[in-house]
Structures are given as structure tokens and as C-alpha cells.
Coordinates of C-alpha atoms in Angstrom, one line a residue:
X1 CA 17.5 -17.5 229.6
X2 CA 15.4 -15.6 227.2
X3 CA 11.5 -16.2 229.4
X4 CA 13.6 -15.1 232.3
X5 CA 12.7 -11.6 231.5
X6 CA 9.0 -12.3 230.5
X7 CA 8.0 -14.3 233.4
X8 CA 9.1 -12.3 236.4
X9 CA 7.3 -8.8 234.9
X10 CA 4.0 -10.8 234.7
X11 CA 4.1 -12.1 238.2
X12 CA 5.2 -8.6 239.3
X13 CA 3.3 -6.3 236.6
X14 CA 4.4 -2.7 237.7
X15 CA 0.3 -2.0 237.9
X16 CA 0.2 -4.3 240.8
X17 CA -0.8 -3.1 243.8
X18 CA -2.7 -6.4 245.3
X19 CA -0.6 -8.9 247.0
X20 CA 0.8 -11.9 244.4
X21 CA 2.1 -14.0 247.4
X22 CA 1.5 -14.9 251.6
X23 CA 4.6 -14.5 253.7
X24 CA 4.5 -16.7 256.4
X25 CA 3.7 -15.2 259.8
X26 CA 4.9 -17.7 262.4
X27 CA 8.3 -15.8 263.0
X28 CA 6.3 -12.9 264.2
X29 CA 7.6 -12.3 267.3
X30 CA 10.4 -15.1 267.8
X31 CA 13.1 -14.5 269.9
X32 CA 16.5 -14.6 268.4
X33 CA 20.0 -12.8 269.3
X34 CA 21.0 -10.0 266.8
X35 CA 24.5 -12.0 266.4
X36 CA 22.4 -14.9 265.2
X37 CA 24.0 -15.7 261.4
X38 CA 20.9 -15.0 259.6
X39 CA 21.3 -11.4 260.6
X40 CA 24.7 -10.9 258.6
X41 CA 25.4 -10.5 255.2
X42 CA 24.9 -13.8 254.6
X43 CA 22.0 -13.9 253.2
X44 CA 21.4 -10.4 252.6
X45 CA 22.2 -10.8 248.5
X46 CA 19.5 -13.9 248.3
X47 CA 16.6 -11.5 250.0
X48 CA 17.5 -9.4 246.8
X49 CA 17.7 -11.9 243.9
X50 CA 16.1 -14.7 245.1
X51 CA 13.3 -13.1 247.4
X52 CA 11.4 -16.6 247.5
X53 CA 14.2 -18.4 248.7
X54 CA 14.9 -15.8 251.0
X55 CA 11.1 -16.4 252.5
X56 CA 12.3 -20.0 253.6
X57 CA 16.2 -19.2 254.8
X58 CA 16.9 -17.4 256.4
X59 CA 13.0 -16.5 256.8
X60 CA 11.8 -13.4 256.9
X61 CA 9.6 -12.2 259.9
X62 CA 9.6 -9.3 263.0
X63 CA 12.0 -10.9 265.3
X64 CA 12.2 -9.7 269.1
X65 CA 15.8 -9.7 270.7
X66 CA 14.5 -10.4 274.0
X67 CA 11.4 -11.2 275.9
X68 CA 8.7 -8.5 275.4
X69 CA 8.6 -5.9 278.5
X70 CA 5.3 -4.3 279.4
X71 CA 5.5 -0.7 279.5
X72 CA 8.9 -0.9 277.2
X73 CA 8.1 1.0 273.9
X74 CA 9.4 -1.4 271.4
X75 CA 11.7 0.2 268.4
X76 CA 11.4 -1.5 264.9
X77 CA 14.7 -1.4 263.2
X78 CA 14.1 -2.2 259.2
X79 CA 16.7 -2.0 256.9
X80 CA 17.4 -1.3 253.5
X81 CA 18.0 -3.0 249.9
X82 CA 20.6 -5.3 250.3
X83 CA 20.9 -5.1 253.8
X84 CA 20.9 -6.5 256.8
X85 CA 19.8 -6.2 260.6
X86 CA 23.7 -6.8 262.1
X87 CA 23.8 -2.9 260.6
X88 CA 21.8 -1.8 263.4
X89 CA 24.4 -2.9 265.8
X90 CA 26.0 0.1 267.3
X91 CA 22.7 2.3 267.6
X92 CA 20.8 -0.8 269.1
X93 CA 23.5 -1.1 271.4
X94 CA 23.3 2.6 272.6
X95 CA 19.4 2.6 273.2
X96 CA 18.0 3.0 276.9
X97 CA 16.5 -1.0 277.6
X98 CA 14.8 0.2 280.5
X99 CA 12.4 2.6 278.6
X100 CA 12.5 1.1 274.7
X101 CA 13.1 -2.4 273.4
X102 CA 14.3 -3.2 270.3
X103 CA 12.6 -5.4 267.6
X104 CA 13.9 -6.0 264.1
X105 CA 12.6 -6.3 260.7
X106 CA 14.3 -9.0 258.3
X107 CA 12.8 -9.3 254.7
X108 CA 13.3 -10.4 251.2
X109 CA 14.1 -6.7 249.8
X110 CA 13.5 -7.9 245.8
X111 CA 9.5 -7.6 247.0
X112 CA 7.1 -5.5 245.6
X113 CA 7.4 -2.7 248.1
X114 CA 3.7 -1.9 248.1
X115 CA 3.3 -5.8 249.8
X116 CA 6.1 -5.4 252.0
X117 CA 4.5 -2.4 253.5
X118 CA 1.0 -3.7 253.8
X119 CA 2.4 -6.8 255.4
X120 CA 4.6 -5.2 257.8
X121 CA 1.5 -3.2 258.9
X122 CA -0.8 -6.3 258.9
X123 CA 2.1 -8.0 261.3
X124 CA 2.4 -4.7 263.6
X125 CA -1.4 -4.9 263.9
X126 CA -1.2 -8.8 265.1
X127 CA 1.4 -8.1 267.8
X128 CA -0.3 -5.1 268.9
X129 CA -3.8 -7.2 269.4
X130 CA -1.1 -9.6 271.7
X131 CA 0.7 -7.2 273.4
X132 CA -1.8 -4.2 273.9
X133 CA 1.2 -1.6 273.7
X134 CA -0.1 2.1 272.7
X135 CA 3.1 3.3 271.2
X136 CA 5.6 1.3 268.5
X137 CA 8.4 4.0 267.0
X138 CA 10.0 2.7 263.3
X139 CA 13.8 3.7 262.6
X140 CA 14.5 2.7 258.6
X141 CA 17.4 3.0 256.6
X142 CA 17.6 3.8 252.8
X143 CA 14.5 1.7 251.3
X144 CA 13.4 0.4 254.5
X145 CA 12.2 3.8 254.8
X146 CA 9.9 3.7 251.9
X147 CA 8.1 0.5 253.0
X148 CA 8.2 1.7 256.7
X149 CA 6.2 4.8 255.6
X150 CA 3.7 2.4 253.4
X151 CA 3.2 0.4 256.7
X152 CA 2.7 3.7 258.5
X153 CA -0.2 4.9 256.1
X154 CA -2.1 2.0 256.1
X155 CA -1.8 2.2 260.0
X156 CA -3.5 5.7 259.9
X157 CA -5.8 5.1 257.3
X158 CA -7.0 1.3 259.2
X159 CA -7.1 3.0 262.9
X160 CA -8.9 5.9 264.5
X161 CA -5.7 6.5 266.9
X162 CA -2.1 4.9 265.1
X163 CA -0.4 3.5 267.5
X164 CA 2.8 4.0 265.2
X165 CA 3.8 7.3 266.8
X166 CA 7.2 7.6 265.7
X167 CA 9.0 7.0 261.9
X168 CA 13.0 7.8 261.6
X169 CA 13.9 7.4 258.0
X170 CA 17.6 7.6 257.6
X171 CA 19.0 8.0 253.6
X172 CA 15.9 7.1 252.0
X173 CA 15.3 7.8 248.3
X174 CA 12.0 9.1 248.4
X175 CA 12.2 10.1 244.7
X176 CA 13.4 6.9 243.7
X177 CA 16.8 5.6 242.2
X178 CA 17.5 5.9 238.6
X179 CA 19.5 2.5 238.0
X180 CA 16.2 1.0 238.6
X181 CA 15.0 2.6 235.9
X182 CA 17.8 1.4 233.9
X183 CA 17.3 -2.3 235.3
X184 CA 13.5 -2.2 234.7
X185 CA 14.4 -0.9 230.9
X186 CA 17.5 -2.9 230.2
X187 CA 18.5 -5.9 232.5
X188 CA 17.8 -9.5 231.5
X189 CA 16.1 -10.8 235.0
X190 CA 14.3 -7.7 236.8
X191 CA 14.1 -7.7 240.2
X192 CA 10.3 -7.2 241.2
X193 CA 11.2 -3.9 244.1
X194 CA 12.7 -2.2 241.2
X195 CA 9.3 -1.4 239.5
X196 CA 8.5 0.4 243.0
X197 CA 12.1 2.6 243.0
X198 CA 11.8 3.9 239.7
X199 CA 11.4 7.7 239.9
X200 CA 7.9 8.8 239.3
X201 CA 6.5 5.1 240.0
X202 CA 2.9 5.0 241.6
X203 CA 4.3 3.7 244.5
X204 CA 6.5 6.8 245.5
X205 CA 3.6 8.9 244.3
X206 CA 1.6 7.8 246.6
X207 CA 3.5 8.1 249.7
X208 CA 2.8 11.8 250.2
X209 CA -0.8 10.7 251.5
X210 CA -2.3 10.6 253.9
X211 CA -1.2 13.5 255.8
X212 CA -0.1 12.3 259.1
X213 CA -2.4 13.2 261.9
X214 CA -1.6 15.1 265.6
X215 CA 0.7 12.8 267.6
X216 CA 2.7 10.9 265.0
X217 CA 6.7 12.5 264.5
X218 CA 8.3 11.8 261.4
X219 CA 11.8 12.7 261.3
X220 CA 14.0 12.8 258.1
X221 CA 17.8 11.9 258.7
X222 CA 20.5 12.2 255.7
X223 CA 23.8 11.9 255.1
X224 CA 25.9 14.2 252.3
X225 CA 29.5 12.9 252.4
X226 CA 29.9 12.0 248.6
X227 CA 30.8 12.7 245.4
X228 CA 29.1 13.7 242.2
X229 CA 27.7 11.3 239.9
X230 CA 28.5 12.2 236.3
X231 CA 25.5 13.8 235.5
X232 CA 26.7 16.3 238.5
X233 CA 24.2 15.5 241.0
X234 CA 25.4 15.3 244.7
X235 CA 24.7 12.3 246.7
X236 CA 25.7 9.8 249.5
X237 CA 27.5 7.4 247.5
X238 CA 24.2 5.2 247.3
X239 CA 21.3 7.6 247.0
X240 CA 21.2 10.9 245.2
X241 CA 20.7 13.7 247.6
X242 CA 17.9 15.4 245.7
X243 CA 16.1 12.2 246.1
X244 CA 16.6 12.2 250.1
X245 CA 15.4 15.7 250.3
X246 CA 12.3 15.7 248.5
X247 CA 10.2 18.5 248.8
X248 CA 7.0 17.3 250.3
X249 CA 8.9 14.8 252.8
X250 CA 11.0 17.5 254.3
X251 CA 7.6 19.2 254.7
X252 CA 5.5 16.5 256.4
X253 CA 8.6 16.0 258.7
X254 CA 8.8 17.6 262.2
X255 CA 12.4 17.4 261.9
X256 CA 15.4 16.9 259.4
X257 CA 18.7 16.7 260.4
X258 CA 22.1 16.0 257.9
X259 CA 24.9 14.7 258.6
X260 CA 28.6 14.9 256.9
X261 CA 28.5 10.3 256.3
X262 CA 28.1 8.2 253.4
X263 CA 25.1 6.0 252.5
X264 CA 26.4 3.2 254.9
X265 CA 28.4 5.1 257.6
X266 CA 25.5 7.0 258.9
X267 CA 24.5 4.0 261.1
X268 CA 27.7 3.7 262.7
X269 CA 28.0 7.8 263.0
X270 CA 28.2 8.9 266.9
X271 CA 26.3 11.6 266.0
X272 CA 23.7 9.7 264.5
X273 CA 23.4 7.5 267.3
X274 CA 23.5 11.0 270.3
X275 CA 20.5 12.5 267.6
X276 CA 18.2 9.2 267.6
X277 CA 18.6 8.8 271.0
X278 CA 17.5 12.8 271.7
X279 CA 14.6 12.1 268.9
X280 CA 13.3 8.6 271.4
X281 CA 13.3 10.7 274.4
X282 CA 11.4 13.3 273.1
X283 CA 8.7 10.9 271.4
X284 CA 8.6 8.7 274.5
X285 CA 6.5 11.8 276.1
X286 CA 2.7 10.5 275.3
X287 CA 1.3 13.2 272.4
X288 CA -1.6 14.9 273.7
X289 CA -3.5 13.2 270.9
X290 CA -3.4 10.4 272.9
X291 CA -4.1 11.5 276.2
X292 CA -7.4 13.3 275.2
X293 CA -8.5 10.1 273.9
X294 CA -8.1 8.4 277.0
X295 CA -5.3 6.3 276.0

């Protein structure tokens, strides 16, 4: 319909950075099994073109896969655009329960990213006042990665000592993707998370700050099994590789590691899985940040 296009850039103006909605928080913490339906592809279409919908069913939230475990660092698994959390399947499955449990992120992807990653920081901050933990470590594919590193800011810049210690980012277009420029500029119904991936948007901009302080590990994970697009620029199959390696990400990270998979077989890659577990194990050693705080 012709107002389609009007309406959704004026509820979403790409200036926004406040808030334009409340996502309900009573699924914080809920306990349901990562075979659960509303963890498939089901619904993972509707979190990206109908992310209000999406809100209601399946409902977005932080869901736990178990009881919470004192003295178990728990492991936020957030996925990407279009995703889903049954992704996260074989490396959940390989993870050490008697050290680390694993909690999962399920959200309406069309969102302003900006609002996903101040809620998901706001949420963090509400289970951490329940639960008292010290330590939380984020593993995000593709755009996850973008709001998991929004959530991660606002947790330095909000807290003298972070408690988010650890942030894996796996395929993640820090530079943007440029068929959201494209949509933005040419498609009849914009989808509001586009504004957010074009390349050169405020949003990405602003990711590079603040630096991240002594005792929280970023690690940058890629994948180059692809082909060229037809402007000639390498990639995954779903994210350009100059956009995964961008400059001043590879330099805030401790560690980046590629690997010879596609966009969507990186999180089923052995290798993946052998280096995320070797990346937990070295986090899981308390940074000294910590200890001369008395934490």
C-alpha cells in the first residue's frame, strides 16, 4: 500500500536513538528446552517482518535452559537476522555444564538495533541484581554481534567493574550490509534494523567506543568459504568479508581467528566448536581486574 512506506520510517526515523516501544520483561529468565518450537525456524521470518507480532509469539525474552547454578558462568547465545536459537545446537551441546551454563537470546531482529542492545543490557543488569554472578560471557552470530556489542558498551559505560567479561562475535558485519542500503533506498515496506546495517550508519559508527577496559576479552571469529559478489568483493555467502574484518574491531580484539565455512556453517564447524570451547576456558580464569577489586 502506498502509506506502507511512509508510516514505518516515521515510527523508526533513522535519527532515533531513544526507545519507540517496551518489550515485555516477564520472560527474563524462564525456563524452556532449546527443542521447544519457538526456537526453530518457525517463527524466525515473523521476528524480521513482523517484529511486533514477534513480541507476542513466540515472545521474545533471555530464556534459561535449565535451573540457574551458583558458581556456573552462564553463556548468552544471541543470534543473528533471521535466525534462530535451535542454530546454537551443536556448540551448546559441546559446552562444559559443570563450569558454564547456557542461556539464550530470542528477539524480534526487524528492531532498531540501538533498542535491542540497550534492552538486552537493561535485562542482563536485572538478572544479575537476582542472581549476583560476577562473570556473564556473550557468543553472537552475524548481527547478533552488533547488538551484543551495543549491550556490552552500555554495560561499561553504566558500571565501574562490567560484569560482561567475555564477547565472541562470529560473522558479524561490523561495516554494515549493503542490501540494506538498497532496501532503505528502494523497497516498498522498510524493515526498521535496516536503517542500523547500512554502511556508515550512526549506529555502526558508534560501536568503536568505548574502548573496552582491563579484564573484558573480545574475540572476533569469521568464516571465508565463499564466492565473489559481482562487484568482486569476497565474502561468506551472507556477509562481505571486508565488513567482518574491519579495521578497528580486529584491533580492539584480543583474538581473531578464521575459518574455511560459510555464513551459516560456521556454527556447526568442529573447529569452531574445539576454538570456543579453548576461548571459555581461558576466560573462565577471573582477570586480575577483578581480583584487585576484591571481587
Amino acid at each position: 500500500p502506498a502509506g506502507v512506506r511512509i508510516e514505518l520510517p516515521k515510527r523508526h526515523p533513522p535519527s532515533l536513538t531513544a526507545a519507540p516501544m517496551e518489550l515485555p520483561d516477564g520472560r527474563i529468565g524462564t525456563i524452556v528446552p532449546l527443542s521447544d518450537p519457538r526456537f526453530g525456524p518457525k517463527y524466525a521470518s515473523r521476528g524480521v517482518w513482523e517484529p511486533g507480532k514477534f513480541i507476542q509469539e513466540p515472545g521474545a525474552g533471555i530464556f534459561f535452559l535449565g535451573p540457574y547454578e551458583e558458581g556456573k558462568i552462564p553463556i548468552l547465545f544471541a543470534h543473528g537476522s533471521g535466525g534462530y536459537p535451535q542454530q546454537w545446537e551443536p556448540i551448546i551441546e559441546s559446552i562444559d555444564r559443570s563450569r558454564f551454563q547456557p542461556w539464550i537470546l530470542h528477539y524480534p531482529s526487524g528492531l532498531r538495533l540501538g533498542m535491542l542492545g540497550e534492552f538486552l543490557e537493561k535485562y542482563l543488569v536485572k538478572l544479575q541484581m537476582k542472581y549476583r554472578f560476577d562473570r556473564l560471557f556473550i557468543v553472537a552470530h552475524s548481527m547478533g554481534g552488533l547488538i551484543s556489542r551495543c549491550a556490552l558498551n552500555h554495560n561499561i559505560e553504566n558500571r565501574q567493574v562490567p560484569f560482561i567479561t567475555l564477547l565472541v562475535t562470529i560473522s558479524t558485519p561490523w561495516q554494515g550490509h549493503p542490501t540494506a542500503a538498497y532496501g532503505v533506498d528502494q523497497s516498498p515496506l522498510i524493515v526498521p534494523s535496516w536503517y542500523d546495517m547500512v554502511p556508515g550508519s550512526s549506529f555502526l559508527k558508534g560501536l568503536h567506543s568505548p574502548p573496552l577496559p582491563p579484564g573484558v576479552v573480545f574475540a572476533l571469529l569469521f568464516g571465508f568459504r565463499g564466492e565473489e559478489t559481482l562487484s568482486g568483493a569476497l565474502s561468506d555467502g551472507g556477509v562481505l568479508l571486508s565488513s567482518m574484518l574491519d579495521h578497528d574491531m580486529q584491533r580492539a580484539a584480543s583474538k581473531v581467528y578464521g575459518f574455511d565455512e560459510d555464513h551459516g556453517t560456521i556454527l556447526e564447524s568442529p573447529a569452531v566448536i574445539q576454538e570456543l570451547n579453548r576461548i571459555f576456558d581461558e576466560a573462565e580464569v577471573e582477570p586480575a581486574e577483578h581480583k584487585r577489586r576484591g571481587r
